[in-house]
Short mmCIF file of C-alpha atoms in Angstrom, two decimals:
data_model
loop_
_atom_site.label_atom_id
_atom_site.label_comp_id
_atom_site.label_asym_id
_atom_site.label_seq_id
_atom_site.Cartn_x
_atom_site.Cartn_y
_atom_site.Cartn_z
CA MET A 10 12.14 -9.88 1.14
CA ASN A 11 11.47 -8.90 -2.48
CA GLU A 12 11.12 -5.12 -2.58
CA LYS A 13 9.83 -5.19 -6.18
CA ILE A 14 6.52 -6.72 -5.12
CA LYS A 15 3.78 -4.10 -4.81
CA ARG A 16 0.74 -6.17 -3.77
CA TYR A 17 0.33 -9.37 -1.80
CA PHE A 18 -2.73 -11.61 -2.15
CA LEU A 19 -3.80 -14.78 -0.37
CA PRO A 20 -5.39 -17.69 -2.26
CA GLU A 21 -9.01 -18.47 -1.36
CA GLU A 22 -8.06 -21.42 0.81
CA GLU A 23 -6.04 -19.02 3.02
CA ILE A 24 -9.02 -16.78 3.82
CA PRO A 25 -9.50 -17.06 7.61
CA ARG A 26 -11.69 -19.88 8.90
CA PHE A 27 -11.93 -18.40 12.40
CA TRP A 28 -12.39 -14.92 13.85
CA TYR A 29 -10.02 -13.87 16.63
CA ASN A 30 -11.66 -12.97 19.96
CA ILE A 31 -9.19 -10.79 21.87
CA GLN A 32 -11.47 -10.75 24.93
CA ALA A 33 -10.27 -14.25 25.79
CA GLU A 34 -6.62 -13.16 26.03
CA MET A 35 -6.79 -9.60 27.38
CA PRO A 36 -4.80 -9.07 30.58
CA ASN A 37 -7.83 -7.29 32.06
CA LYS A 38 -11.29 -8.21 30.85
CA PRO A 39 -13.62 -5.34 29.91
CA GLU A 40 -15.90 -4.18 32.69
CA PRO A 41 -19.46 -5.55 32.41
CA ILE A 42 -22.30 -4.01 30.41
CA LEU A 43 -25.03 -2.84 32.79
CA ASP A 44 -28.80 -2.53 32.80
CA PRO A 45 -29.40 1.25 33.05
CA LYS A 46 -32.33 0.80 35.45
CA THR A 47 -31.01 -1.82 37.87
CA LYS A 48 -27.26 -1.26 37.29
CA LYS A 49 -26.91 -5.06 37.25
CA ARG A 50 -24.63 -6.97 34.87
CA LEU A 51 -26.37 -8.00 31.65
CA THR A 52 -26.26 -11.50 30.14
CA PRO A 53 -26.60 -12.59 26.51
CA LYS A 54 -30.29 -13.40 27.07
CA ASP A 55 -30.95 -9.80 28.08
CA LEU A 56 -30.01 -8.69 24.57
CA TYR A 57 -31.98 -11.40 22.70
CA PRO A 58 -34.93 -9.05 22.02
CA LEU A 59 -32.62 -6.63 20.20
CA PHE A 60 -29.94 -8.70 18.45
CA ALA A 61 -29.73 -12.13 16.83
CA ARG A 62 -28.98 -14.69 19.53
CA GLU A 63 -25.66 -15.86 18.13
CA LEU A 64 -24.44 -12.26 18.05
CA CYS A 65 -25.41 -11.87 21.72
CA GLU A 66 -23.37 -14.96 22.60
CA GLN A 67 -20.38 -13.61 20.69
CA GLU A 68 -20.75 -10.25 22.45
CA PHE A 69 -20.23 -11.79 25.90
CA ASN A 70 -17.74 -14.53 24.98
CA GLN A 71 -14.59 -14.04 27.05
CA THR A 72 -13.31 -17.61 26.95
CA ASP A 73 -12.90 -18.71 23.31
CA ALA A 74 -10.00 -17.04 21.52
CA TRP A 75 -11.07 -18.47 18.16
CA ILE A 76 -14.66 -18.55 16.88
CA LYS A 77 -15.40 -20.55 13.73
CA ILE A 78 -16.70 -18.63 10.72
CA PRO A 79 -19.79 -20.44 9.34
CA GLU A 80 -19.14 -21.71 5.83
CA PRO A 81 -21.97 -19.68 4.19
CA ILE A 82 -20.32 -16.51 5.55
CA ARG A 83 -16.89 -17.60 4.41
CA GLU A 84 -18.28 -18.32 0.93
CA MET A 85 -19.60 -14.75 0.78
CA TYR A 86 -16.22 -13.44 1.95
CA LYS A 87 -14.71 -15.08 -1.12
CA TYR A 88 -16.54 -12.57 -3.32
CA TYR A 89 -13.93 -9.96 -2.36
CA ARG A 90 -11.43 -11.46 0.08
CA SER A 91 -8.56 -11.66 0.45
CA THR A 92 -8.03 -7.93 0.09
CA PRO A 93 -4.56 -6.88 -1.03
CA LEU A 94 -1.73 -5.84 1.24
CA VAL A 95 0.05 -3.05 -0.65
CA ARG A 96 3.54 -1.62 -0.25
CA ALA A 97 3.16 2.16 -0.54
CA PHE A 98 6.30 2.80 -2.57
CA GLY A 99 4.81 5.98 -4.02
CA LEU A 100 4.01 7.45 -0.62
CA GLU A 101 7.42 6.50 0.74
CA LYS A 102 9.08 8.30 -2.18
CA ALA A 103 6.88 11.38 -1.81
CA LEU A 104 7.80 11.63 1.87
CA GLY A 105 11.47 10.76 1.41
CA THR A 106 11.19 8.43 4.38
CA PRO A 107 13.26 5.32 5.13
CA ALA A 108 10.13 3.77 6.67
CA HIS A 109 8.50 0.83 4.89
CA ILE A 110 4.80 1.68 4.59
CA TYR A 111 2.13 -0.95 3.90
CA PHE A 112 -1.63 -0.62 3.74
CA LYS A 113 -4.43 -3.19 3.80
CA ASN A 114 -6.78 -2.14 1.02
CA GLU A 115 -10.33 -2.74 2.27
CA SER A 116 -11.69 -0.33 -0.35
CA VAL A 117 -11.92 -3.17 -2.89
CA SER A 118 -15.02 -4.75 -1.30
CA PRO A 119 -18.29 -4.45 -3.27
CA MET A 120 -19.38 -1.59 -1.02
CA GLY A 121 -15.99 0.12 -1.04
CA SER A 122 -15.14 -0.35 2.64
CA HIS A 123 -14.42 -2.83 5.43
CA LYS A 124 -18.00 -2.69 6.76
CA LEU A 125 -19.16 -5.69 4.74
CA ASN A 126 -17.00 -7.96 6.91
CA SER A 127 -19.57 -7.65 9.72
CA ALA A 128 -22.71 -6.89 7.69
CA ILE A 129 -22.63 -10.35 6.11
CA PRO A 130 -22.41 -12.26 9.43
CA GLN A 131 -25.05 -10.11 11.09
CA ALA A 132 -27.52 -10.58 8.22
CA TYR A 133 -26.71 -14.31 8.12
CA TYR A 134 -27.38 -14.86 11.83
CA CYS A 135 -30.64 -12.88 11.61
CA LYS A 136 -31.78 -15.00 8.65
CA GLU A 137 -30.86 -18.22 10.46
CA GLU A 138 -33.03 -17.13 13.37
CA GLY A 139 -36.03 -16.52 11.13
CA VAL A 140 -35.89 -12.72 11.30
CA THR A 141 -37.47 -10.88 8.36
CA ASN A 142 -36.52 -7.23 9.02
CA VAL A 143 -33.37 -5.48 10.21
CA THR A 144 -32.70 -1.89 11.22
CA THR A 145 -29.51 0.07 11.64
CA GLU A 146 -27.94 3.52 11.68
CA THR A 147 -25.18 4.87 9.48
CA GLY A 148 -22.97 7.94 9.41
CA ALA A 149 -21.12 8.40 6.13
CA GLY A 150 -23.20 5.56 4.69
CA GLN A 151 -20.56 2.86 4.31
CA TRP A 152 -22.16 0.69 6.99
CA GLY A 153 -25.69 1.39 5.78
CA ALA A 154 -24.73 0.44 2.23
CA SER A 155 -23.06 -2.75 3.44
CA LEU A 156 -26.02 -3.75 5.60
CA ALA A 157 -28.45 -3.01 2.73
CA TYR A 158 -26.44 -5.28 0.43
CA ALA A 159 -26.07 -8.05 3.03
CA ALA A 160 -29.78 -7.90 3.85
CA LYS A 161 -30.63 -8.34 0.17
CA LEU A 162 -28.25 -11.32 -0.05
CA PHE A 163 -30.22 -13.10 2.68
CA GLY A 164 -33.71 -11.91 1.73
CA LEU A 165 -34.21 -9.43 4.58
CA GLU A 166 -35.92 -6.03 4.57
CA ALA A 167 -33.61 -3.24 5.80
CA ALA A 168 -34.40 0.17 7.27
CA VAL A 169 -31.49 2.59 7.71
CA TYR A 170 -31.36 5.85 9.66
CA GLN A 171 -28.61 8.00 8.20
CA VAL A 172 -27.13 10.95 10.10
CA ARG A 173 -28.82 13.97 8.56
CA ILE A 174 -25.69 15.97 7.73
CA SER A 175 -24.19 12.94 5.94
CA TYR A 176 -27.53 12.27 4.21
CA GLU A 177 -27.20 15.76 2.74
CA GLN A 178 -23.43 15.69 2.11
CA LYS A 179 -23.29 12.19 0.59
CA PRO A 180 -26.47 11.65 -1.48
CA TYR A 181 -25.01 8.83 -3.55
CA ARG A 182 -24.55 6.59 -0.50
CA LYS A 183 -28.29 6.97 0.03
CA SER A 184 -28.76 5.93 -3.60
CA ILE A 185 -26.59 2.84 -3.08
CA MET A 186 -28.70 1.78 -0.09
CA GLN A 187 -31.86 2.29 -2.11
CA THR A 188 -30.39 0.30 -4.99
CA PHE A 189 -30.31 -2.72 -2.68
CA GLY A 190 -33.84 -2.11 -1.51
CA ALA A 191 -33.24 -0.40 1.86
CA GLN A 192 -35.53 2.29 3.24
CA VAL A 193 -33.33 5.30 4.13
CA THR A 194 -34.42 8.04 6.55
CA PRO A 195 -32.39 11.12 7.56
CA SER A 196 -31.91 11.24 11.33
CA PRO A 197 -33.22 12.79 13.50
CA SER A 198 -36.64 12.23 11.95
CA MET A 199 -40.28 12.50 12.92
CA SER A 200 -40.80 8.75 12.47
CA THR A 201 -39.77 7.78 16.01
CA ARG A 202 -40.39 9.16 19.47
CA ALA A 203 -36.65 9.62 19.98
CA GLY A 204 -36.37 11.62 16.76
CA LYS A 205 -39.39 13.77 17.60
CA ASN A 206 -38.01 14.59 21.03
CA ILE A 207 -34.64 15.60 19.62
CA LEU A 208 -36.15 17.76 16.87
CA THR A 209 -38.52 19.40 19.33
CA ALA A 210 -35.60 20.44 21.51
CA HIS A 211 -33.22 21.19 18.61
CA PRO A 212 -35.11 21.84 15.33
CA ASN A 213 -31.88 22.23 13.32
CA HIS A 214 -30.09 19.23 14.81
CA PRO A 215 -27.54 17.98 12.22
CA GLY A 216 -27.75 14.43 13.53
CA SER A 217 -25.16 12.16 15.10
CA LEU A 218 -24.55 8.44 15.22
CA GLY A 219 -25.93 8.45 18.77
CA THR A 220 -29.16 9.99 17.50
CA ALA A 221 -29.49 7.57 14.59
CA ILE A 222 -28.84 4.60 16.90
CA SER A 223 -31.72 5.71 19.13
CA GLU A 224 -34.11 5.77 16.17
CA ALA A 225 -32.95 2.42 14.77
CA VAL A 226 -33.19 0.72 18.17
CA GLU A 227 -36.68 2.11 18.72
CA LEU A 228 -37.84 0.87 15.32
CA ALA A 229 -36.39 -2.59 15.97
CA MET A 230 -38.12 -2.84 19.34
CA THR A 231 -41.51 -1.80 17.94
CA THR A 232 -41.49 -3.80 14.68
CA PRO A 233 -42.52 -7.49 14.69
CA ASN A 234 -39.83 -10.03 13.75
CA CYS A 235 -37.20 -7.31 13.49
CA LYS A 236 -33.65 -7.11 14.86
CA TYR A 237 -31.20 -4.27 15.24
CA THR A 238 -27.74 -4.44 13.67
CA LEU A 239 -24.70 -2.29 14.42
CA GLY A 240 -21.67 -1.38 12.33
CA SER A 241 -19.16 -0.59 15.06
CA VAL A 242 -18.52 -0.23 18.81
CA LEU A 243 -19.83 -3.62 20.01
CA ASN A 244 -17.61 -6.63 20.65
CA HIS A 245 -19.14 -8.94 18.04
CA VAL A 246 -18.54 -6.32 15.33
CA SER A 247 -14.86 -6.07 16.28
CA LEU A 248 -14.70 -9.86 16.23
CA HIS A 249 -15.95 -10.12 12.63
CA GLN A 250 -13.53 -7.45 11.45
CA THR A 251 -10.47 -9.43 12.56
CA VAL A 252 -10.42 -11.09 9.14
CA ILE A 253 -8.53 -7.94 8.13
CA GLY A 254 -5.62 -8.38 10.53
CA LEU A 255 -5.55 -12.17 10.22
CA GLU A 256 -5.04 -11.85 6.49
CA ALA A 257 -2.51 -9.05 6.98
CA GLU A 258 -0.45 -11.26 9.29
CA LYS A 259 0.01 -13.84 6.54
CA GLN A 260 0.64 -11.18 3.92
CA MET A 261 3.27 -9.40 6.03
CA LYS A 262 4.99 -12.75 6.36
CA MET A 263 4.93 -13.04 2.56
CA ALA A 264 6.62 -9.62 2.44
CA GLY A 265 9.22 -10.80 4.95
CA GLU A 266 8.39 -8.03 7.44
CA TYR A 267 6.49 -7.41 10.66
CA PRO A 268 4.91 -4.07 11.63
CA ASP A 269 6.50 -1.84 14.22
CA ILE A 270 3.42 0.39 14.10
CA VAL A 271 -0.21 -0.41 13.19
CA ILE A 272 -2.57 2.51 12.49
CA ALA A 273 -6.27 2.90 11.69
CA CYS A 274 -8.83 5.67 11.81
CA PHE A 275 -11.22 5.56 14.74
CA GLY A 276 -14.93 6.23 15.05
CA GLY A 277 -16.37 3.45 17.16
CA GLY A 278 -13.48 1.06 16.53
CA SER A 279 -14.48 -1.51 13.91
CA ASN A 280 -11.64 -1.12 11.41
CA PHE A 281 -9.09 -0.29 14.10
CA CYS A 282 -9.96 -3.50 15.95
CA GLY A 283 -9.97 -5.46 12.70
CA ILE A 284 -6.43 -4.56 11.68
CA SER A 285 -4.88 -4.37 15.15
CA PHE A 286 -6.25 -7.18 17.35
CA PRO A 287 -4.56 -10.11 15.53
CA PHE A 288 -1.20 -8.32 15.84
CA MET A 289 -1.92 -7.12 19.38
CA ARG A 290 -2.22 -10.71 20.57
CA HIS A 291 1.52 -11.08 19.93
CA ASN A 292 2.20 -8.12 22.21
CA ILE A 293 0.04 -9.78 24.87
CA LYS A 294 1.30 -13.35 24.46
CA ASP A 295 4.77 -13.07 22.89
CA ASN A 296 6.08 -9.78 24.30
CA ARG A 297 6.17 -8.05 20.92
CA LYS A 298 6.53 -4.26 21.07
CA THR A 299 4.33 -3.12 18.19
CA ARG A 300 2.63 0.25 18.71
CA PHE A 301 -1.07 0.58 17.92
CA ILE A 302 -2.37 4.05 17.05
CA ALA A 303 -6.02 5.04 16.69
CA ALA A 304 -6.46 8.22 14.63
CA GLU A 305 -9.62 10.14 15.49
CA PRO A 306 -10.93 13.55 14.40
CA ALA A 307 -10.02 16.52 16.57
CA SER A 308 -13.71 17.49 16.47
CA CYS A 309 -14.73 14.24 18.21
CA PRO A 310 -11.76 13.28 20.43
CA LYS A 311 -13.15 10.65 22.80
CA LEU A 312 -9.94 8.65 23.17
CA THR A 313 -7.59 11.62 23.48
CA ARG A 314 -9.81 13.90 25.58
CA GLY A 315 -12.87 11.95 26.69
CA LYS A 316 -13.50 10.34 30.07
CA PHE A 317 -13.61 6.64 30.91
CA ARG A 318 -16.98 5.96 32.54
CA TYR A 319 -20.32 4.25 31.98
CA ASP A 320 -22.46 5.89 29.33
CA PHE A 321 -25.22 5.12 26.86
CA GLY A 322 -24.31 4.16 23.31
CA ASP A 323 -27.09 6.37 21.93
CA GLU A 324 -28.48 9.84 22.56
CA ALA A 325 -31.95 8.86 23.84
CA GLY A 326 -30.61 6.37 26.40
CA TYR A 327 -32.16 3.20 24.92
CA THR A 328 -28.99 1.11 24.99
CA PRO A 329 -27.32 -0.62 27.96
CA LEU A 330 -24.69 1.27 29.91
CA LEU A 331 -21.27 0.71 28.37
CA PRO A 332 -17.89 1.20 30.11
CA MET A 333 -16.07 3.37 27.61
CA TYR A 334 -14.18 6.53 26.83
CA THR A 335 -16.89 9.05 26.02
CA LEU A 336 -17.61 12.69 25.37
CA GLY A 337 -21.12 12.18 26.70
CA HIS A 338 -24.00 10.60 24.78
CA ASN A 339 -25.57 14.04 24.35
CA PHE A 340 -22.45 15.36 22.58
CA THR A 341 -23.23 16.67 19.08
CA PRO A 342 -20.13 16.56 16.87
CA ALA A 343 -19.36 19.33 14.42
CA ASN A 344 -20.44 18.92 10.79
CA THR A 345 -17.20 17.37 9.59
CA HIS A 346 -16.96 15.39 6.36
CA ALA A 347 -15.72 12.24 8.12
CA GLY A 348 -19.26 11.19 8.99
CA GLY A 349 -18.24 7.68 9.98
CA LEU A 350 -16.05 9.01 12.81
CA ARG A 351 -18.61 11.33 14.41
CA TYR A 352 -19.47 9.09 17.38
CA HIS A 353 -19.31 10.17 21.02
CA GLY A 354 -17.82 6.99 22.49
CA ALA A 355 -15.32 4.17 21.97
CA GLY A 356 -16.01 0.45 22.04
CA VAL A 357 -15.82 -1.43 25.33
CA ILE A 358 -12.82 -3.56 24.34
CA VAL A 359 -10.85 -0.65 22.90
CA SER A 360 -11.60 1.46 25.95
CA GLN A 361 -10.16 -1.21 28.24
CA LEU A 362 -7.09 -1.63 26.04
CA MET A 363 -6.59 2.14 26.04
CA LYS A 364 -6.99 2.26 29.80
CA ASP A 365 -4.37 -0.49 30.15
CA GLY A 366 -1.86 1.28 27.89
CA LEU A 367 -1.87 -1.37 25.16
CA MET A 368 -2.68 1.20 22.49
CA GLU A 369 -2.54 4.94 21.96
CA ALA A 370 -4.53 7.61 20.14
CA VAL A 371 -3.97 10.83 18.24
CA ASP A 372 -6.45 13.43 17.02
CA ILE A 373 -6.27 14.91 13.53
CA GLU A 374 -7.65 18.22 12.27
CA GLN A 375 -9.93 18.03 9.24
CA THR A 376 -7.63 19.92 6.88
CA GLU A 377 -4.59 17.84 7.90
CA SER A 378 -6.53 14.68 7.09
CA PHE A 379 -7.44 15.95 3.60
CA ASP A 380 -3.84 17.15 3.06
CA ALA A 381 -2.77 13.58 3.77
CA GLY A 382 -5.50 11.98 1.66
CA THR A 383 -4.65 14.15 -1.33
CA LEU A 384 -0.94 13.37 -1.05
CA PHE A 385 -1.74 9.66 -0.81
CA ALA A 386 -4.03 9.81 -3.86
CA ARG A 387 -1.35 11.51 -5.93
CA ALA A 388 1.31 9.04 -4.79
CA GLU A 389 -0.69 5.79 -4.86
CA GLY A 390 -3.56 6.45 -7.27
CA ILE A 391 -6.35 5.71 -4.76
CA ILE A 392 -8.68 8.41 -3.46
CA PRO A 393 -9.31 7.53 0.20
CA ALA A 394 -12.51 8.05 2.17
CA PRO A 395 -12.40 11.07 4.52
CA GLU A 396 -12.39 8.64 7.45
CA SER A 397 -9.35 6.77 6.09
CA CYS A 398 -7.55 10.08 5.55
CA HIS A 399 -7.12 10.29 9.33
CA ALA A 400 -5.15 7.03 9.34
CA ILE A 401 -3.03 8.26 6.46
CA ALA A 402 -2.31 11.52 8.31
CA ALA A 403 -1.17 9.59 11.39
CA THR A 404 0.96 7.35 9.15
CA ILE A 405 2.61 10.37 7.56
CA ARG A 406 3.39 11.79 11.00
CA GLU A 407 5.17 8.55 11.95
CA ALA A 408 6.94 8.23 8.60
CA LEU A 409 8.31 11.77 8.90
CA LYS A 410 9.59 10.96 12.40
CA CYS A 411 11.45 8.03 10.81
CA LYS A 412 12.89 10.42 8.24
CA GLU A 413 14.03 12.80 10.97
CA ASN A 414 15.56 10.03 13.08
CA GLY A 415 16.86 7.89 10.22
CA GLU A 416 14.81 4.88 11.35
CA GLU A 417 13.65 2.18 8.93
CA LYS A 418 10.47 1.21 10.75
CA VAL A 419 7.67 -0.86 9.24
CA ILE A 420 4.30 0.92 9.34
CA LEU A 421 1.01 -0.80 8.51
CA PHE A 422 -2.26 1.10 8.19
CA ASN A 423 -5.77 0.15 7.22
CA LEU A 424 -7.25 1.86 4.17
CA SER A 425 -10.80 1.30 5.40
CA GLY A 426 -12.57 2.66 2.31
CA HIS A 427 -12.34 4.65 -0.92
CA GLY A 428 -13.59 8.21 -1.35
CA LEU A 429 -15.14 8.03 -4.81
CA ILE A 430 -18.55 8.94 -3.39
CA ASP A 431 -17.06 11.64 -1.18
CA MET A 432 -15.86 14.03 -3.85
CA ALA A 433 -18.11 16.84 -2.60
CA SER A 434 -15.93 16.77 0.52
CA TYR A 435 -12.80 17.06 -1.59
CA ASP A 436 -14.45 19.96 -3.47
CA LYS A 437 -14.81 21.78 -0.14
CA TYR A 438 -11.15 21.11 0.60
CA PHE A 439 -9.88 22.27 -2.79
CA SER A 440 -12.01 25.44 -2.69
CA GLY A 441 -10.53 26.42 0.68
CA ASP A 442 -13.94 26.31 2.39
CA MET A 443 -13.09 23.46 4.77
CA ILE A 444 -13.18 24.40 8.45
CA ASN A 445 -11.33 22.91 11.39
CA TYR A 446 -13.56 22.47 14.42
CA ALA A 447 -12.16 22.63 17.92
CA VAL A 448 -13.93 21.15 20.94
CA SER A 449 -13.35 23.15 24.11
CA ASP A 450 -12.48 21.49 27.41
CA GLU A 451 -15.45 23.36 28.86
CA GLU A 452 -17.86 21.67 26.44
CA ILE A 453 -16.49 18.22 27.23
CA ASP A 454 -16.61 18.87 30.97
CA ARG A 455 -20.17 20.17 30.66
CA ASN A 456 -21.31 17.04 28.82
CA ILE A 457 -19.70 14.75 31.37
CA ALA A 458 -21.24 16.77 34.21
CA ASN A 459 -24.64 16.28 32.60
CA LEU A 460 -24.05 12.54 32.68
CA ASP A 461 -23.35 12.70 36.40
CA LYS A 462 -26.64 14.53 36.97
CA GLN A 463 -28.49 11.82 35.06
#
């Protein structure tokens, strides 16, 4: 191991040629997705009207551990991959920890986050099927920006519903989407029946990812030659994101180390799955003992305080029933600045892994996350997205435990995106106006009870 090396890159020929499908090797397969009306198990064909067919097949694939990346997608990956693995010497020094801290820097993609890893495949498969229009939702705007860019690459028209509070807090992400030709609408809106119903009941609704999903799904189902795309939660999205961890495996080998702990922030699960699943397969197959920690906001704590049960992926109840840890699809998160993490449920795969004890979760208060992000920026020179700050906060917690115990553990976290378009959030933090939001047990219980009534 050469401790003088700061960054590790892979040559183009080492960019992954296959995605890793953890479903094929999980000790317990995820429970089936159900039709909300009949409660019967869905098949790929049931989702053909909504998603590109190849994505539906990937969603249900529980037999093939490795799925080949089409060459046109891999060629587009070469525009920004491999992303660097970075040794956080500055952060280690600032903390005075014996831990070795590494981060996978996904902020270097053209859109500034990991979301492009799935946007490109989804747009490609839609184009191959002859689709002309795509719809989606977005929280902070990282996914919406990535989908807008990918749609333009493949000649598709994109319509994006952005969570209203993020639309207002992060106007430049809207501008990025518009730069690539996407139509951007704050959600909830009056352009769909779902949006009208929500606004009629709650005129000042700040929006949520569940709300925006309802509107995007409705538009896709009522627009000719249009498909819906999704930036997180679903299995095929997690699959595409494994390029992150597959690269990191090779880069950690270059560094002569292997992670004791892998950490990522958690909204629906895309970047957590991407960094963790390739390493988790060694726990499953080779009896490794790496810990995997999902860092979620304390204002939206589905993994730490939610319930495992069937629930809708959206607020209006348009989606299939998903077996997941949830706060209830009618849960409205507080107006935190980590818009990409304000989702009521966890992905099906992650929920099963959590249930089986193969991973763990922590919740982070908003001010702690910005404390961590600011320290990281000053130590490493990169301003992280508010979402990524949660992963950094969890990393700092573990690094300080190493300091206290004198342990030289290897910690790897995913820097899922930069915060250069999130400076209004940092302004709130520096001015002392940032608020920590607590969710009461009574509110969670009430939401889950409402699900039971439905």
